[in-house]
mmCIF file of C-alpha atoms and ligand atoms in Angstrom:
data_model
loop_
_atom_site.group_PDB
_atom_site.id
_atom_site.type_symbol
_atom_site.label_atom_id
_atom_site.label_comp_id
_atom_site.label_asym_id
_atom_site.label_seq_id
_atom_site.Cartn_x
_atom_site.Cartn_y
_atom_site.Cartn_z
ATOM 1 C CA MET A 1 77.615 -113.350 -46.627
ATOM 2 C CA PRO A 2 74.785 -114.637 -48.677
ATOM 3 C CA GLU A 3 75.132 -114.290 -52.314
ATOM 4 C CA GLU A 4 72.099 -112.111 -52.617
ATOM 5 C CA VAL A 5 73.800 -109.587 -50.309
ATOM 6 C CA ARG A 6 77.063 -109.699 -52.158
ATOM 7 C CA LEU A 7 75.479 -109.190 -55.567
ATOM 8 C CA ALA A 8 73.214 -106.307 -54.298
ATOM 9 C CA MET A 9 76.366 -104.535 -53.056
ATOM 10 C CA ALA A 10 78.029 -104.844 -56.523
ATOM 11 C CA ALA A 11 75.414 -102.735 -58.081
ATOM 12 C CA ASP A 12 76.173 -99.374 -59.638
ATOM 13 C CA MET A 13 75.819 -96.321 -57.566
ATOM 14 C CA ILE A 14 72.576 -94.390 -57.102
ATOM 15 C CA HIS A 15 72.058 -90.909 -55.784
ATOM 16 C CA HIS A 16 71.523 -90.862 -52.044
ATOM 17 C CA ARG A 17 68.957 -87.954 -52.117
ATOM 18 C CA LYS A 18 66.902 -89.180 -55.086
ATOM 19 C CA ALA A 19 63.695 -91.243 -55.404
ATOM 20 C CA ALA A 20 65.463 -94.532 -56.172
ATOM 21 C CA PHE A 21 67.400 -94.540 -52.996
ATOM 22 C CA ARG A 22 64.486 -93.241 -50.946
ATOM 23 C CA GLU A 23 62.566 -96.221 -52.151
ATOM 24 C CA VAL A 24 65.345 -98.552 -50.849
ATOM 25 C CA MET A 25 65.332 -96.677 -47.522
ATOM 26 C CA THR A 26 61.624 -96.911 -47.093
ATOM 27 C CA GLU A 27 61.725 -100.704 -47.352
ATOM 28 C CA VAL A 28 64.908 -100.912 -45.081
ATOM 29 C CA ARG A 29 63.150 -98.772 -42.509
ATOM 30 C CA ALA A 30 60.109 -101.070 -42.203
ATOM 31 C CA GLY A 31 62.400 -104.094 -42.002
ATOM 32 C CA LEU A 32 64.658 -102.650 -39.278
ATOM 33 C CA GLY A 33 61.576 -101.759 -37.244
ATOM 34 C CA GLU A 34 60.451 -105.348 -37.391
ATOM 35 C CA LEU A 35 63.958 -106.605 -36.549
ATOM 36 C CA PHE A 36 64.137 -104.245 -33.425
ATOM 37 C CA GLY A 37 60.517 -104.933 -32.505
ATOM 38 C CA THR A 38 59.856 -101.319 -32.351
ATOM 39 C CA SER A 39 57.440 -98.723 -33.822
ATOM 40 C CA MET A 40 60.074 -96.016 -33.288
ATOM 41 C CA PRO A 41 62.445 -95.174 -36.233
ATOM 42 C CA VAL A 42 65.619 -97.318 -36.389
ATOM 43 C CA LEU A 43 68.289 -95.028 -37.604
ATOM 44 C CA PRO A 44 71.158 -96.264 -39.789
ATOM 45 C CA LEU A 45 74.523 -94.607 -39.170
ATOM 46 C CA GLY A 46 77.613 -94.662 -41.458
ATOM 47 C CA ALA A 47 79.891 -96.124 -38.658
ATOM 48 C CA SER A 48 80.950 -99.389 -37.032
ATOM 49 C CA GLY A 49 79.066 -100.506 -34.044
ATOM 50 C CA THR A 50 80.881 -98.365 -31.681
ATOM 51 C CA GLY A 51 79.637 -95.313 -33.612
ATOM 52 C CA ALA A 52 76.175 -96.121 -32.511
ATOM 53 C CA MET A 53 77.469 -96.570 -28.874
ATOM 54 C CA VAL A 54 78.917 -93.023 -29.000
ATOM 55 C CA ALA A 55 75.699 -91.632 -30.523
ATOM 56 C CA ALA A 56 73.720 -93.178 -27.645
ATOM 57 C CA VAL A 57 75.868 -91.753 -24.959
ATOM 58 C CA CYS A 58 76.024 -88.365 -26.583
ATOM 59 C CA ALA A 59 72.292 -88.231 -27.351
ATOM 60 C CA LEU A 60 70.983 -89.276 -24.104
ATOM 61 C CA PHE A 61 73.244 -87.833 -21.291
ATOM 62 C CA ALA A 62 74.542 -84.421 -20.598
ATOM 63 C CA PRO A 63 78.148 -83.918 -19.305
ATOM 64 C CA GLY A 64 78.187 -84.403 -15.513
ATOM 65 C CA GLU A 65 75.319 -86.896 -15.523
ATOM 66 C CA LYS A 66 75.884 -90.287 -13.869
ATOM 67 C CA VAL A 67 75.239 -93.673 -15.483
ATOM 68 C CA LEU A 68 75.715 -97.257 -14.273
ATOM 69 C CA VAL A 69 77.801 -99.340 -16.560
ATOM 70 C CA VAL A 70 77.707 -103.203 -16.549
ATOM 71 C CA GLU A 71 81.314 -104.100 -16.927
ATOM 72 C CA GLY A 72 81.760 -107.802 -17.595
ATOM 73 C CA GLY A 73 84.084 -107.717 -20.562
ATOM 74 C CA VAL A 74 85.755 -105.570 -23.160
ATOM 75 C CA PHE A 75 82.655 -104.036 -24.504
ATOM 76 C CA GLY A 76 81.411 -103.165 -20.998
ATOM 77 C CA GLU A 77 84.621 -101.332 -20.613
ATOM 78 C CA ARG A 78 84.088 -99.554 -23.799
ATOM 79 C CA TRP A 79 80.916 -97.902 -22.362
ATOM 80 C CA THR A 80 82.987 -96.567 -19.590
ATOM 81 C CA GLN A 81 85.700 -95.174 -21.952
ATOM 82 C CA ILE A 82 83.093 -93.482 -24.184
ATOM 83 C CA CYS A 83 81.392 -91.851 -21.202
ATOM 84 C CA ARG A 84 84.741 -90.612 -19.816
ATOM 85 C CA THR A 85 85.614 -89.152 -23.213
ATOM 86 C CA HIS A 86 82.349 -87.192 -23.251
ATOM 87 C CA LYS A 87 82.424 -86.204 -19.652
ATOM 88 C CA ILE A 88 79.517 -88.340 -18.554
ATOM 89 C CA VAL A 89 80.209 -90.040 -15.209
ATOM 90 C CA PRO A 90 80.385 -93.839 -15.393
ATOM 91 C CA LEU A 91 79.783 -95.881 -12.359
ATOM 92 C CA PRO A 92 81.024 -99.371 -13.148
ATOM 93 C CA ILE A 93 79.308 -102.560 -11.821
ATOM 94 C CA ARG A 94 82.184 -105.060 -12.193
ATOM 95 C CA VAL A 95 80.948 -108.456 -13.199
ATOM 96 C CA LYS A 96 83.204 -111.597 -13.200
ATOM 97 C CA TRP A 97 84.088 -112.233 -16.942
ATOM 98 C CA GLY A 98 82.028 -114.981 -18.390
ATOM 99 C CA GLU A 99 79.071 -114.260 -16.099
ATOM 100 C CA ALA A 100 75.842 -112.206 -16.349
ATOM 101 C CA VAL A 101 75.219 -109.217 -14.254
ATOM 102 C CA SER A 102 73.027 -109.784 -11.199
ATOM 103 C CA VAL A 103 69.787 -107.756 -11.487
ATOM 104 C CA GLU A 104 69.824 -107.398 -7.648
ATOM 105 C CA ASP A 105 73.259 -105.737 -7.785
ATOM 106 C CA VAL A 106 71.894 -103.170 -10.300
ATOM 107 C CA GLU A 107 68.811 -102.511 -8.268
ATOM 108 C CA THR A 108 70.961 -101.963 -5.162
ATOM 109 C CA ALA A 109 73.183 -99.508 -6.984
ATOM 110 C CA LEU A 110 70.140 -97.693 -8.429
ATOM 111 C CA ASP A 111 68.645 -97.467 -4.793
ATOM 112 C CA LYS A 112 71.811 -96.096 -3.474
ATOM 113 C CA ASP A 113 72.117 -93.230 -5.852
ATOM 114 C CA ALA A 114 69.185 -91.309 -7.097
ATOM 115 C CA GLU A 115 71.184 -89.231 -9.494
ATOM 116 C CA ILE A 116 71.886 -92.229 -11.726
ATOM 117 C CA ARG A 117 70.315 -91.498 -15.205
ATOM 118 C CA GLY A 118 71.024 -94.599 -17.211
ATOM 119 C CA VAL A 119 72.130 -98.270 -17.155
ATOM 120 C CA LEU A 120 74.402 -99.100 -19.921
ATOM 121 C CA THR A 121 74.987 -102.785 -20.741
ATOM 122 C CA GLN A 122 75.607 -105.247 -23.525
ATOM 123 C CA HIS A 123 72.998 -107.929 -24.338
ATOM 124 C CA SER A 124 75.535 -110.359 -25.533
ATOM 125 C CA GLU A 125 79.060 -109.523 -24.200
ATOM 126 C CA THR A 126 80.909 -110.777 -27.137
ATOM 127 C CA SER A 127 84.262 -110.752 -25.475
ATOM 128 C CA THR A 128 83.233 -113.469 -23.061
ATOM 129 C CA GLY A 129 80.149 -115.165 -24.564
ATOM 130 C CA ALA A 130 77.924 -114.106 -21.570
ATOM 131 C CA LEU A 131 74.352 -112.966 -21.959
ATOM 132 C CA HIS A 132 73.127 -110.233 -19.709
ATOM 133 C CA PRO A 133 69.453 -110.056 -18.583
ATOM 134 C CA VAL A 134 68.341 -106.959 -20.478
ATOM 135 C CA ARG A 135 64.714 -107.722 -20.154
ATOM 136 C CA GLU A 136 64.883 -107.733 -16.358
ATOM 137 C CA LEU A 137 67.164 -104.674 -16.313
ATOM 138 C CA ALA A 138 64.796 -102.785 -18.562
ATOM 139 C CA ALA A 139 61.829 -103.643 -16.180
ATOM 140 C CA LEU A 140 64.007 -102.166 -13.327
ATOM 141 C CA THR A 141 64.743 -98.918 -15.121
ATOM 142 C CA ARG A 142 61.329 -98.451 -16.511
ATOM 143 C CA ARG A 143 59.850 -97.736 -13.050
ATOM 144 C CA ARG A 144 62.463 -94.979 -12.463
ATOM 145 C CA ASN A 145 63.851 -91.869 -14.102
ATOM 146 C CA VAL A 146 66.584 -94.072 -15.583
ATOM 147 C CA LEU A 147 67.095 -94.973 -19.271
ATOM 148 C CA SER A 148 68.125 -98.554 -20.243
ATOM 149 C CA VAL A 149 70.681 -98.528 -23.037
ATOM 150 C CA VAL A 150 71.479 -101.955 -24.599
ATOM 151 C CA ASP A 151 74.443 -102.596 -26.918
ATOM 152 C CA GLY A 152 72.763 -105.346 -28.985
ATOM 153 C CA ILE A 153 75.774 -105.821 -31.347
ATOM 154 C CA SER A 154 76.047 -109.649 -31.652
ATOM 155 C CA ALA A 155 72.532 -110.007 -30.210
ATOM 156 C CA VAL A 156 70.121 -108.294 -32.556
ATOM 157 C CA SER A 157 68.980 -110.896 -35.252
ATOM 158 C CA VAL A 158 70.566 -113.572 -33.081
ATOM 159 C CA VAL A 159 68.717 -113.743 -29.744
ATOM 160 C CA PRO A 160 65.258 -112.223 -29.035
ATOM 161 C CA CYS A 161 65.380 -108.601 -27.991
ATOM 162 C CA PRO A 162 62.017 -106.880 -28.816
ATOM 163 C CA MET A 163 62.676 -103.350 -27.754
ATOM 164 C CA ASP A 164 59.039 -101.975 -27.207
ATOM 165 C CA ALA A 165 57.793 -105.159 -25.559
ATOM 166 C CA TRP A 166 60.697 -105.242 -23.069
ATOM 167 C CA GLY A 167 60.664 -101.527 -22.545
ATOM 168 C CA ILE A 168 64.283 -100.964 -23.702
ATOM 169 C CA ASP A 169 65.024 -97.290 -23.988
ATOM 170 C CA CYS A 170 67.815 -97.499 -26.587
ATOM 171 C CA LEU A 171 68.878 -100.438 -28.607
ATOM 172 C CA LEU A 172 71.730 -100.549 -31.053
ATOM 173 C CA THR A 173 73.507 -102.873 -33.261
ATOM 174 C CA GLY A 174 76.198 -103.117 -36.072
ATOM 175 C CA SER A 175 76.110 -104.619 -39.504
ATOM 176 C CA GLN A 176 78.915 -107.218 -39.332
ATOM 177 C CA LYS A 177 77.560 -109.610 -36.608
ATOM 178 C CA GLY A 178 74.181 -111.261 -37.044
ATOM 179 C CA LEU A 179 73.101 -109.181 -40.073
ATOM 180 C CA MET A 180 75.239 -110.996 -42.603
ATOM 181 C CA LEU A 181 76.766 -107.720 -43.870
ATOM 182 C CA PRO A 182 80.199 -106.194 -44.177
ATOM 183 C CA PRO A 183 81.339 -103.882 -41.317
ATOM 184 C CA GLY A 184 80.534 -100.181 -41.750
ATOM 185 C CA LEU A 185 76.900 -99.679 -40.584
ATOM 186 C CA SER A 186 75.374 -99.349 -37.197
ATOM 187 C CA PHE A 187 71.681 -98.914 -36.145
ATOM 188 C CA ILE A 188 70.155 -97.203 -33.172
ATOM 189 C CA ALA A 189 66.621 -96.730 -31.967
ATOM 190 C CA LEU A 190 65.213 -94.805 -28.908
ATOM 191 C CA SER A 191 61.994 -95.214 -26.996
ATOM 192 C CA GLU A 192 59.547 -92.354 -26.580
ATOM 193 C CA ARG A 193 60.863 -91.243 -23.226
ATOM 194 C CA ALA A 194 64.448 -91.563 -24.492
ATOM 195 C CA TRP A 195 63.572 -89.120 -27.323
ATOM 196 C CA GLU A 196 62.124 -86.688 -24.858
ATOM 197 C CA LYS A 197 65.338 -86.813 -23.001
ATOM 198 C CA ALA A 198 67.425 -86.534 -26.244
ATOM 199 C CA GLU A 199 65.454 -83.395 -27.121
ATOM 200 C CA ARG A 200 66.609 -81.646 -23.854
ATOM 201 C CA VAL A 201 70.295 -82.827 -24.024
ATOM 202 C CA PRO A 202 72.518 -80.376 -25.890
ATOM 203 C CA PRO A 203 74.110 -82.077 -29.075
ATOM 204 C CA GLY A 204 77.243 -83.795 -27.765
ATOM 205 C CA ASN A 205 78.548 -84.837 -31.105
ATOM 206 C CA TYR A 206 78.425 -83.140 -34.492
ATOM 207 C CA TYR A 207 78.543 -86.251 -36.632
ATOM 208 C CA PHE A 208 76.330 -88.344 -34.517
ATOM 209 C CA ASN A 209 73.333 -86.155 -34.052
ATOM 210 C CA LEU A 210 70.231 -88.405 -33.636
ATOM 211 C CA LEU A 211 67.670 -85.616 -33.737
ATOM 212 C CA LYS A 212 68.873 -84.743 -37.261
ATOM 213 C CA GLU A 213 69.072 -88.377 -38.117
ATOM 214 C CA ARG A 214 65.411 -88.818 -37.077
ATOM 215 C CA GLU A 215 64.383 -85.892 -39.260
ATOM 216 C CA ALA A 216 66.411 -87.359 -42.224
ATOM 217 C CA SER A 217 64.829 -90.753 -41.595
ATOM 218 C CA GLY A 218 61.374 -89.219 -42.013
ATOM 219 C CA ASN A 219 62.399 -88.257 -45.586
ATOM 220 C CA ALA A 220 63.778 -91.833 -46.086
ATOM 221 C CA GLN A 221 67.403 -90.466 -46.048
ATOM 222 C CA THR A 222 70.367 -90.184 -43.644
ATOM 223 C CA ASN A 223 71.685 -86.832 -42.348
ATOM 224 C CA PHE A 224 75.028 -87.189 -44.066
ATOM 225 C CA THR A 225 75.783 -89.135 -47.291
ATOM 226 C CA SER A 226 74.491 -92.748 -46.863
ATOM 227 C CA PRO A 227 76.837 -95.649 -47.463
ATOM 228 C CA VAL A 228 74.695 -96.579 -50.380
ATOM 229 C CA SER A 229 76.162 -99.977 -51.251
ATOM 230 C CA LEU A 230 75.906 -101.207 -47.618
ATOM 231 C CA ILE A 231 72.315 -100.091 -47.502
ATOM 232 C CA LEU A 232 71.557 -101.991 -50.756
ATOM 233 C CA GLY A 233 73.130 -105.075 -49.072
ATOM 234 C CA LEU A 234 71.054 -104.437 -45.937
ATOM 235 C CA ARG A 235 67.833 -104.442 -48.009
ATOM 236 C CA GLU A 236 68.693 -108.050 -49.061
ATOM 237 C CA SER A 237 69.789 -109.187 -45.667
ATOM 238 C CA LEU A 238 66.560 -107.929 -44.161
ATOM 239 C CA ARG A 239 64.580 -109.687 -46.899
ATOM 240 C CA LEU A 240 66.237 -112.886 -46.107
ATOM 241 C CA LEU A 241 65.853 -112.623 -42.462
ATOM 242 C CA LEU A 242 62.278 -111.691 -42.417
ATOM 243 C CA SER A 243 61.355 -114.358 -45.165
ATOM 244 C CA PHE A 244 62.929 -116.946 -43.040
ATOM 245 C CA GLY A 245 61.135 -115.514 -40.045
ATOM 246 C CA LEU A 246 62.801 -114.056 -36.869
ATOM 247 C CA ASP A 247 61.352 -116.865 -34.711
ATOM 248 C CA ASN A 248 63.017 -119.363 -37.016
ATOM 249 C CA ILE A 249 66.185 -117.534 -36.882
ATOM 250 C CA TYR A 250 66.233 -117.476 -33.101
ATOM 251 C CA ARG A 251 65.513 -121.106 -33.000
ATOM 252 C CA LYS A 252 68.420 -121.917 -35.345
ATOM 253 C CA GLN A 253 70.731 -119.788 -33.278
ATOM 254 C CA TRP A 254 69.578 -121.528 -30.147
ATOM 255 C CA ALA A 255 70.106 -124.847 -31.656
ATOM 256 C CA LEU A 256 73.601 -123.858 -32.882
ATOM 257 C CA ALA A 257 74.649 -122.722 -29.397
ATOM 258 C CA GLN A 258 73.342 -126.171 -27.975
ATOM 259 C CA MET A 259 75.323 -127.817 -30.641
ATOM 260 C CA ALA A 260 78.697 -125.993 -29.890
ATOM 261 C CA ARG A 261 78.182 -126.371 -26.113
ATOM 262 C CA THR A 262 77.415 -130.101 -26.370
ATOM 263 C CA GLY A 263 80.382 -130.691 -28.529
ATOM 264 C CA ILE A 264 82.805 -128.790 -26.257
ATOM 265 C CA SER A 265 81.461 -130.433 -23.089
ATOM 266 C CA ALA A 266 81.714 -133.854 -24.731
ATOM 267 C CA LEU A 267 85.368 -133.225 -25.352
ATOM 268 C CA GLY A 268 85.831 -132.637 -21.513
ATOM 269 C CA LEU A 269 86.616 -128.865 -22.050
ATOM 270 C CA GLU A 270 85.140 -126.064 -20.073
ATOM 271 C CA LEU A 271 82.622 -123.518 -21.320
ATOM 272 C CA PHE A 272 83.690 -120.051 -20.337
ATOM 273 C CA ALA A 273 80.117 -118.730 -19.985
ATOM 274 C CA ARG A 274 78.285 -121.245 -18.015
ATOM 275 C CA ASP A 275 74.841 -120.232 -17.113
ATOM 276 C CA ALA A 276 73.736 -117.266 -19.168
ATOM 277 C CA PHE A 277 75.263 -117.577 -22.642
ATOM 278 C CA ALA A 278 75.206 -115.920 -25.951
ATOM 279 C CA TRP A 279 73.356 -117.688 -28.804
ATOM 280 C CA GLY A 280 75.811 -116.420 -31.553
ATOM 281 C CA LEU A 281 79.102 -117.413 -30.154
ATOM 282 C CA THR A 282 80.492 -120.062 -27.779
ATOM 283 C CA SER A 283 83.637 -119.331 -25.764
ATOM 284 C CA VAL A 284 85.866 -122.212 -24.611
ATOM 285 C CA LEU A 285 88.289 -121.975 -21.667
ATOM 286 C CA LEU A 286 91.557 -123.674 -22.727
ATOM 287 C CA PRO A 287 93.392 -125.927 -20.108
ATOM 288 C CA ASP A 288 96.688 -124.510 -18.783
ATOM 289 C CA GLY A 289 99.502 -124.761 -21.208
ATOM 290 C CA MET A 290 97.429 -124.513 -24.321
ATOM 291 C CA ASP A 291 97.812 -121.188 -26.135
ATOM 292 C CA ALA A 292 94.893 -119.728 -28.018
ATOM 293 C CA ALA A 293 96.913 -117.878 -30.676
ATOM 294 C CA ARG A 294 98.893 -121.006 -31.621
ATOM 295 C CA LEU A 295 95.679 -123.097 -31.841
ATOM 296 C CA LEU A 296 93.982 -120.445 -34.028
ATOM 297 C CA ALA A 297 96.909 -120.263 -36.379
ATOM 298 C CA VAL A 298 96.776 -123.943 -36.931
ATOM 299 C CA ALA A 299 93.105 -124.030 -37.413
ATOM 300 C CA ALA A 300 93.369 -121.271 -39.954
ATOM 301 C CA GLU A 301 96.378 -122.819 -41.897
ATOM 302 C CA ARG A 302 95.342 -126.453 -41.833
ATOM 303 C CA CYS A 303 91.597 -126.315 -41.893
ATOM 304 C CA GLY A 304 90.874 -122.806 -43.296
ATOM 305 C CA VAL A 305 88.571 -122.144 -40.297
ATOM 306 C CA VAL A 306 88.890 -118.699 -38.666
ATOM 307 C CA MET A 307 88.043 -118.405 -34.948
ATOM 308 C CA ALA A 308 88.938 -115.808 -32.383
ATOM 309 C CA ALA A 309 90.888 -115.750 -29.176
ATOM 310 C CA GLY A 310 89.917 -113.924 -26.015
ATOM 311 C CA GLN A 311 89.938 -110.277 -25.906
ATOM 312 C CA GLY A 312 91.904 -108.224 -23.511
ATOM 313 C CA GLY A 313 93.006 -108.965 -19.967
ATOM 314 C CA THR A 314 94.188 -112.236 -18.574
ATOM 315 C CA PHE A 315 91.883 -114.318 -20.769
ATOM 316 C CA LYS A 316 93.323 -113.317 -24.215
ATOM 317 C CA SER A 317 95.398 -116.529 -24.678
ATOM 318 C CA ARG A 318 93.136 -118.679 -22.558
ATOM 319 C CA ILE A 319 89.918 -118.493 -24.580
ATOM 320 C CA VAL A 320 88.864 -119.462 -27.950
ATOM 321 C CA ARG A 321 85.623 -118.033 -29.273
ATOM 322 C CA ILE A 322 83.689 -119.938 -31.928
ATOM 323 C CA GLY A 323 81.397 -117.596 -33.854
ATOM 324 C CA HIS A 324 78.174 -118.997 -35.200
ATOM 325 C CA MET A 325 75.943 -116.124 -35.862
ATOM 326 C CA GLY A 326 74.445 -114.868 -39.079
ATOM 327 C CA TYR A 327 74.949 -116.808 -42.295
ATOM 328 C CA VAL A 328 76.099 -120.047 -40.540
ATOM 329 C CA ASP A 329 74.536 -123.355 -40.381
ATOM 330 C CA TYR A 330 75.144 -126.718 -38.586
ATOM 331 C CA ALA A 331 77.663 -127.845 -41.292
ATOM 332 C CA ASP A 332 79.822 -124.793 -40.734
ATOM 333 C CA LEU A 333 79.779 -125.413 -37.012
ATOM 334 C CA ALA A 334 80.660 -129.043 -37.448
ATOM 335 C CA ALA A 335 83.566 -128.092 -39.601
ATOM 336 C CA GLY A 336 84.556 -125.538 -36.913
ATOM 337 C CA LEU A 337 84.345 -128.066 -34.092
ATOM 338 C CA HIS A 338 86.483 -130.505 -36.189
ATOM 339 C CA ALA A 339 89.075 -127.734 -36.895
ATOM 340 C CA PHE A 340 89.162 -126.977 -33.194
ATOM 341 C CA VAL A 341 89.855 -130.568 -32.280
ATOM 342 C CA ARG A 342 92.564 -131.038 -34.943
ATOM 343 C CA SER A 343 94.235 -127.975 -34.068
ATOM 344 C CA PHE A 344 93.996 -128.648 -30.315
ATOM 345 C CA GLU A 345 95.762 -132.074 -30.779
ATOM 346 C CA ALA A 346 98.287 -130.586 -33.295
ATOM 347 C CA CYS A 347 99.328 -128.281 -30.480
ATOM 348 C CA GLY A 348 100.025 -131.211 -28.262
ATOM 349 C CA GLY A 349 96.783 -131.507 -26.424
ATOM 350 C CA TYR A 350 94.869 -134.640 -25.852
ATOM 351 C CA LEU A 351 91.042 -135.095 -26.178
ATOM 352 C CA GLY A 352 89.771 -138.536 -25.615
ATOM 353 C CA CYS A 353 86.400 -138.267 -27.004
ATOM 354 C CA ARG A 354 85.723 -139.594 -30.575
ATOM 355 C CA ASN A 355 82.012 -139.099 -31.016
ATOM 356 C CA TYR A 356 81.888 -135.409 -30.058
ATOM 357 C CA LEU A 357 80.485 -134.548 -33.532
ATOM 358 C CA GLU A 358 77.641 -137.088 -33.328
ATOM 359 C CA GLN A 359 76.678 -135.819 -29.808
ATOM 360 C CA ALA A 360 76.857 -132.180 -31.126
ATOM 361 C CA LEU A 361 74.768 -132.818 -34.191
ATOM 362 C CA ASP A 362 72.115 -134.815 -31.973
ATOM 363 C CA ALA A 363 71.933 -131.869 -29.732
ATOM 364 C CA TYR A 364 71.347 -129.545 -32.714
ATOM 365 C CA TRP A 365 68.555 -131.526 -34.232
ATOM 366 C CA ARG A 366 66.922 -132.114 -30.745
ATOM 367 C CA ALA A 367 67.063 -128.383 -30.015
ATOM 368 C CA LEU A 368 65.738 -127.486 -33.361
ATOM 369 C CA ASP A 369 62.762 -129.888 -32.988
ATOM 370 C CA GLU A 370 62.107 -128.762 -29.423
ATOM 371 C CA GLY A 371 62.492 -125.141 -29.999
ATOM 372 C CA VAL A 372 63.594 -122.523 -27.629
ATOM 373 C CA PRO A 373 62.611 -123.552 -24.049
ATOM 374 C CA GLU A 374 59.542 -121.748 -22.589
ATOM 375 C CA THR A 375 61.662 -119.859 -20.161
ATOM 376 C CA MET A 376 63.705 -118.220 -22.856
ATOM 377 C CA LYS A 377 60.729 -117.883 -25.306
ATOM 378 C CA ILE A 378 59.101 -114.692 -26.343
ATOM 379 C CA GLN A 379 57.073 -113.837 -29.379
ATOM 380 C CA PRO A 380 58.851 -110.972 -30.920
ATOM 381 C CA ARG A 381 56.443 -110.460 -33.664
ATOM 382 C CA SER A 382 53.360 -110.386 -31.477
ATOM 383 C CA VAL A 383 54.263 -106.887 -30.279
ATOM 384 C CA LEU A 384 54.062 -105.416 -33.750
HETATM 385 C C1 PLP B 1 81.587 -106.104 -32.085
HETATM 386 C C2 PLP B 1 81.033 -105.480 -31.020
HETATM 387 C C3 PLP B 1 81.255 -104.120 -30.570
HETATM 388 C C4 PLP B 1 82.188 -103.165 -31.428
HETATM 389 O O1 PLP B 1 81.691 -102.999 -32.672
HETATM 390 P P1 PLP B 1 82.636 -102.293 -33.843
HETATM 391 O O2 PLP B 1 81.767 -102.556 -35.067
HETATM 392 O O3 PLP B 1 83.914 -102.950 -33.856
HETATM 393 O O4 PLP B 1 82.729 -100.935 -33.477
HETATM 394 C C5 PLP B 1 80.688 -103.513 -29.600
HETATM 395 N N1 PLP B 1 79.839 -104.259 -28.707
HETATM 396 C C6 PLP B 1 79.699 -105.486 -28.952
HETATM 397 C C7 PLP B 1 78.894 -106.367 -27.973
HETATM 398 C C8 PLP B 1 80.325 -106.186 -30.008
HETATM 399 O O5 PLP B 1 80.051 -107.468 -30.267
#
């Protein structure tokens, strides 16, 4: 975390219903709107990212309603579990792990069942490193009486996702991924038509009541006691992100993804997400016989670099995920790639390539110079 953020969070407490705090919230509210690319209120919730997922499901759908769930990893499965818990009927579209959902498959599923009221997806499926086409999905749902709900945790502030311009009905994220904050906060915004729906759905959750949060947000407060220290940190992280410029952040994230992917490919290893990939993490498929847990333990002990294994299912021990979102730059990623290689070899693996770092750094600077390719490019600020 940036020093500015850490210091802001060390400040003394202020009262969450008084003027000093409302001033902070007013600034934060504007910054979050810019970050989400929306003119609608972005509501902070005192909860980890999953809290906002629960809030979305409970606010937008009544028990018995059907929703389509893009299931291409652990977080897709989480949507299904949340729906079941709250008696909303999930219809999973199973996607091969590491791949993006096919827009045609979603369209076919929607055509088949006119009772479907939502499409729930991740933007970046952090458990696999794949990136789902949320812009295209929103374009599909927009023409129907179907809400597009996007878990943007590990995507917002990492990869462009301008909510209003793309017609997304619900976008949410958490504090501890791209936002350079500790865990404990999540954020959620609804489109106009999503609010109309939320006004008709009976409150499905006492703590996560978005109608009440919207009202409190109008007074620059939160419905229940705000996590004041986190909000103070958030004000700093938003100041940093916006002063650097969202376009520049996305450009940096794109370049970091190119750097990681080039390094891993140069080593002769397989990238788990091949075509549509996240910009904030890179997942590596390990060769048979190499165990992720052992490799990670060596990297942490010998190099002081913390990486993650796969999540759930058969891939847990077969994948290493290198995180490079938020307060991370090319020097951190170079150290990470180096730690990966040292640990891989310490575990008995062999990697022939010796100039992988040079190739990776070349790819970084080239990508930074050239910027995000036209096909991926949008102007997030032009919508505001
Ligand atoms: C991290 C993450 C979550 C879970 O968030 P918590 O803060 O652990 O509740 C959900 N979805 C995605 C895509 C994530 O990356």
